[in-house]
Coordinates of C-alpha atoms in Angstrom, one line a residue:
M1 CA 87.4 70.4 124.3
D2 CA 87.9 66.8 123.5
Y3 CA 85.1 64.2 123.1
S4 CA 85.1 60.7 123.8
A5 CA 84.3 58.0 121.7
P6 CA 80.7 56.8 121.1
Y7 CA 80.1 53.8 123.6
K8 CA 82.9 54.1 125.4
Q9 CA 82.4 55.1 128.7
R10 CA 85.9 54.6 130.0
G11 CA 87.0 57.7 128.3
N12 CA 84.8 60.1 130.0
L13 CA 85.5 60.4 134.2
A14 CA 82.4 61.9 134.0
E15 CA 80.9 58.5 133.6
Q16 CA 82.2 57.6 136.6
G17 CA 80.3 60.0 138.7
V18 CA 77.1 58.8 137.0
K19 CA 77.9 55.0 137.6
F20 CA 78.3 55.6 141.1
L21 CA 75.4 58.2 141.5
K22 CA 73.4 55.6 139.9
K23 CA 74.4 52.8 142.1
R24 CA 73.4 54.6 145.1
V25 CA 70.3 55.6 143.9
E26 CA 69.2 52.1 143.3
Y27 CA 70.6 50.8 146.7
T28 CA 68.8 53.7 148.5
M29 CA 65.8 53.2 146.5
C30 CA 65.6 49.7 147.2
T31 CA 66.4 49.7 150.9
Q32 CA 63.9 52.4 151.8
G33 CA 61.2 51.1 149.7
V34 CA 61.0 54.1 147.8
H35 CA 58.1 54.6 145.1
E36 CA 59.9 54.6 141.5
R37 CA 58.3 57.7 140.3
L38 CA 60.4 59.4 143.1
W39 CA 63.8 58.6 141.6
N40 CA 64.5 62.1 140.8
Y41 CA 64.3 63.2 144.6
C42 CA 66.4 60.6 145.7
L43 CA 69.0 61.2 142.7
C44 CA 69.3 65.1 144.1
Y45 CA 69.5 63.7 147.5
E46 CA 72.5 61.3 146.6
A47 CA 74.3 63.9 144.4
D48 CA 73.9 66.3 147.6
I49 CA 75.6 64.1 149.6
H50 CA 78.3 63.0 147.2
N51 CA 79.2 66.4 147.1
R52 CA 79.8 67.0 150.6
I53 CA 82.0 64.1 151.1
W54 CA 85.6 64.3 151.2
N55 CA 87.6 63.4 148.7
P56 CA 91.2 61.9 149.5
Q57 CA 92.7 62.6 146.1
T58 CA 91.9 66.4 146.1
G59 CA 91.9 66.8 149.9
R60 CA 88.4 68.5 150.0
T61 CA 84.6 68.3 149.3
G62 CA 83.1 68.7 145.6
W63 CA 81.4 71.7 146.9
E64 CA 84.6 73.1 148.0
S65 CA 86.5 72.7 144.6
V66 CA 83.6 74.3 142.8
F67 CA 82.5 77.4 145.2
G68 CA 86.0 77.7 147.5
N69 CA 83.6 77.4 150.8
T70 CA 82.9 74.7 153.2
P71 CA 79.6 73.1 152.7
D72 CA 77.1 73.4 155.3
I73 CA 76.2 69.7 156.4
S74 CA 73.9 70.7 159.2
E75 CA 70.7 70.1 157.0
Y76 CA 71.5 66.2 156.5
L77 CA 72.4 65.2 159.8
D78 CA 69.1 64.6 161.3
F79 CA 67.0 63.0 158.4
D80 CA 67.8 59.8 156.4
F81 CA 66.3 60.0 152.8
F82 CA 62.5 58.4 152.8
S83 CA 62.4 58.6 156.6
W84 CA 59.6 59.2 158.8
V85 CA 58.8 62.7 160.1
W86 CA 56.9 64.9 161.8
F87 CA 56.1 68.0 159.9
W88 CA 53.8 71.3 160.2
E89 CA 52.5 73.2 157.4
P90 CA 51.9 76.8 157.5
G91 CA 48.7 77.6 159.6
N92 CA 48.3 74.4 161.1
K93 CA 49.3 73.4 164.7
R94 CA 48.7 69.8 164.4
A95 CA 51.4 67.8 163.0
S96 CA 51.3 65.2 160.3
L97 CA 53.1 62.2 159.4
G98 CA 55.3 62.3 156.2
R99 CA 58.5 60.9 154.5
W100 CA 61.6 63.4 154.0
M101 CA 62.7 63.4 150.3
G102 CA 65.5 66.0 150.6
I103 CA 66.6 69.5 150.9
N104 CA 64.8 72.2 148.8
H105 CA 67.3 74.4 147.8
Y106 CA 65.0 76.7 145.7
C107 CA 63.3 77.9 149.0
Q108 CA 64.5 81.3 150.5
E109 CA 63.7 79.7 154.0
A110 CA 66.5 78.0 155.7
L111 CA 66.2 74.3 156.4
S112 CA 63.7 73.9 153.8
S113 CA 62.7 70.5 153.0
F114 CA 60.5 68.1 150.7
I115 CA 57.8 66.1 152.3
L116 CA 55.6 63.4 150.9
K117 CA 52.5 63.6 152.1
D118 CA 50.0 60.4 152.5
N119 CA 47.9 62.3 149.5
G120 CA 50.7 61.4 147.1
S121 CA 51.7 65.3 147.0
I122 CA 55.0 66.6 147.9
V123 CA 55.1 69.7 149.8
T124 CA 57.8 72.3 151.4
C125 CA 58.2 72.4 155.0
T126 CA 60.8 74.2 157.7
T127 CA 59.2 72.6 160.6
V128 CA 60.3 69.0 160.6
Q129 CA 61.2 66.6 163.1
A130 CA 62.1 63.2 162.9
L131 CA 60.5 60.2 164.5
T132 CA 62.6 58.6 167.3
K133 CA 63.0 54.7 167.6
D134 CA 60.4 54.9 170.4
D135 CA 58.0 56.6 168.0
L136 CA 58.5 54.0 165.7
A137 CA 57.2 51.0 167.9
V138 CA 54.4 53.2 169.3
P139 CA 51.2 50.6 167.5
Q140 CA 49.2 54.1 166.7
Y141 CA 52.0 55.4 164.6
I142 CA 52.6 52.4 163.2
S143 CA 48.9 51.9 161.7
M144 CA 49.4 56.0 160.5
M145 CA 52.7 54.8 158.9
K146 CA 51.0 51.6 157.2
S147 CA 47.9 53.9 155.8
H148 CA 50.7 56.4 154.6
I149 CA 52.2 53.9 152.7
Q150 CA 48.8 52.3 151.0
S151 CA 47.7 55.7 150.4
S152 CA 50.4 57.3 148.7
N153 CA 51.5 54.2 146.6
E154 CA 47.9 54.0 145.5
V155 CA 48.3 57.8 143.9
L156 CA 51.7 57.3 142.9
T157 CA 51.0 54.2 140.6
I158 CA 48.1 56.3 138.6
K159 CA 50.3 57.3 136.1
E160 CA 47.9 60.2 134.6
Y161 CA 47.0 61.6 138.1
H162 CA 46.8 65.1 138.8
L163 CA 46.3 66.5 142.3
P164 CA 43.7 69.0 142.3
Y165 CA 45.1 72.5 143.6
P166 CA 42.8 75.4 144.5
E167 CA 42.6 78.4 142.4
E168 CA 45.0 80.2 144.9
V169 CA 48.0 78.4 145.1
D170 CA 49.9 78.9 148.3
E171 CA 53.4 79.4 147.0
F172 CA 55.2 78.0 150.2
R173 CA 53.5 74.9 150.3
C174 CA 52.7 73.9 146.4
L175 CA 55.3 73.7 144.2
E176 CA 54.2 75.2 140.9
R177 CA 55.9 76.8 138.2
V178 CA 54.9 80.7 138.2
S179 CA 54.1 81.9 135.1
D180 CA 56.6 84.4 133.5
P181 CA 55.0 87.8 131.8
V182 CA 57.1 87.2 128.8
D183 CA 56.2 83.4 128.2
H184 CA 53.7 84.7 125.3
L185 CA 56.2 86.5 123.5
E186 CA 58.3 84.8 120.5
F187 CA 61.7 85.2 119.8
S188 CA 63.8 84.1 116.7
V189 CA 67.2 83.0 116.7
E190 CA 68.1 86.7 115.1
E191 CA 66.1 88.2 117.4
V192 CA 68.2 86.6 120.2
D193 CA 71.8 87.2 119.0
E194 CA 70.7 91.2 118.8
A195 CA 69.5 91.5 122.2
D196 CA 70.5 95.0 122.5
K197 CA 67.7 96.2 120.5
Y198 CA 65.2 94.9 123.4
D199 CA 64.2 97.1 126.1
V200 CA 64.0 95.3 129.4
D201 CA 61.7 97.5 130.7
K202 CA 58.8 97.0 127.9
L203 CA 59.3 93.0 128.5
T204 CA 57.9 93.0 132.1

């Protein structure tokens, strides 16, 4: 393995990709008016798009070079990052206004999207519809969008704000870390190296 010299980014080809993504993230956040605390969602979105763009040097996309199959881009055709969308939460027949924050690859349901609600929380929804140009010109919807921007920015601007969740959290709607039954166990380096001494059934 070769190592690049310190402070010599030109010697590392990966740095070119990092530079490209940083420029794309900065451009998208500035043009779309994305709050600075949402930069990680924008970064994931731009990385997904970049991995699915055809590379003339290799004759294929980055995704295809790694996984060997043609990527599915249908999830990215209807929405732009931070665009206005209607979304339906599970059990709610009424549509709500939100911002599209990219694809949730960790959800088993197809076409699962991250949605920014007006209270500043981000949920996962599968039923999402983009607002049309006619919708964006309706005065009532314009008022709803202004209210959404104001209320969500107020929450996102507070650094130490934590959204209150009910005791029984819906795993589909709220993205919370599921507790691992072996979290309370402590392992040393020697124990990890001798993993064959442990019975997996006893840890679960």
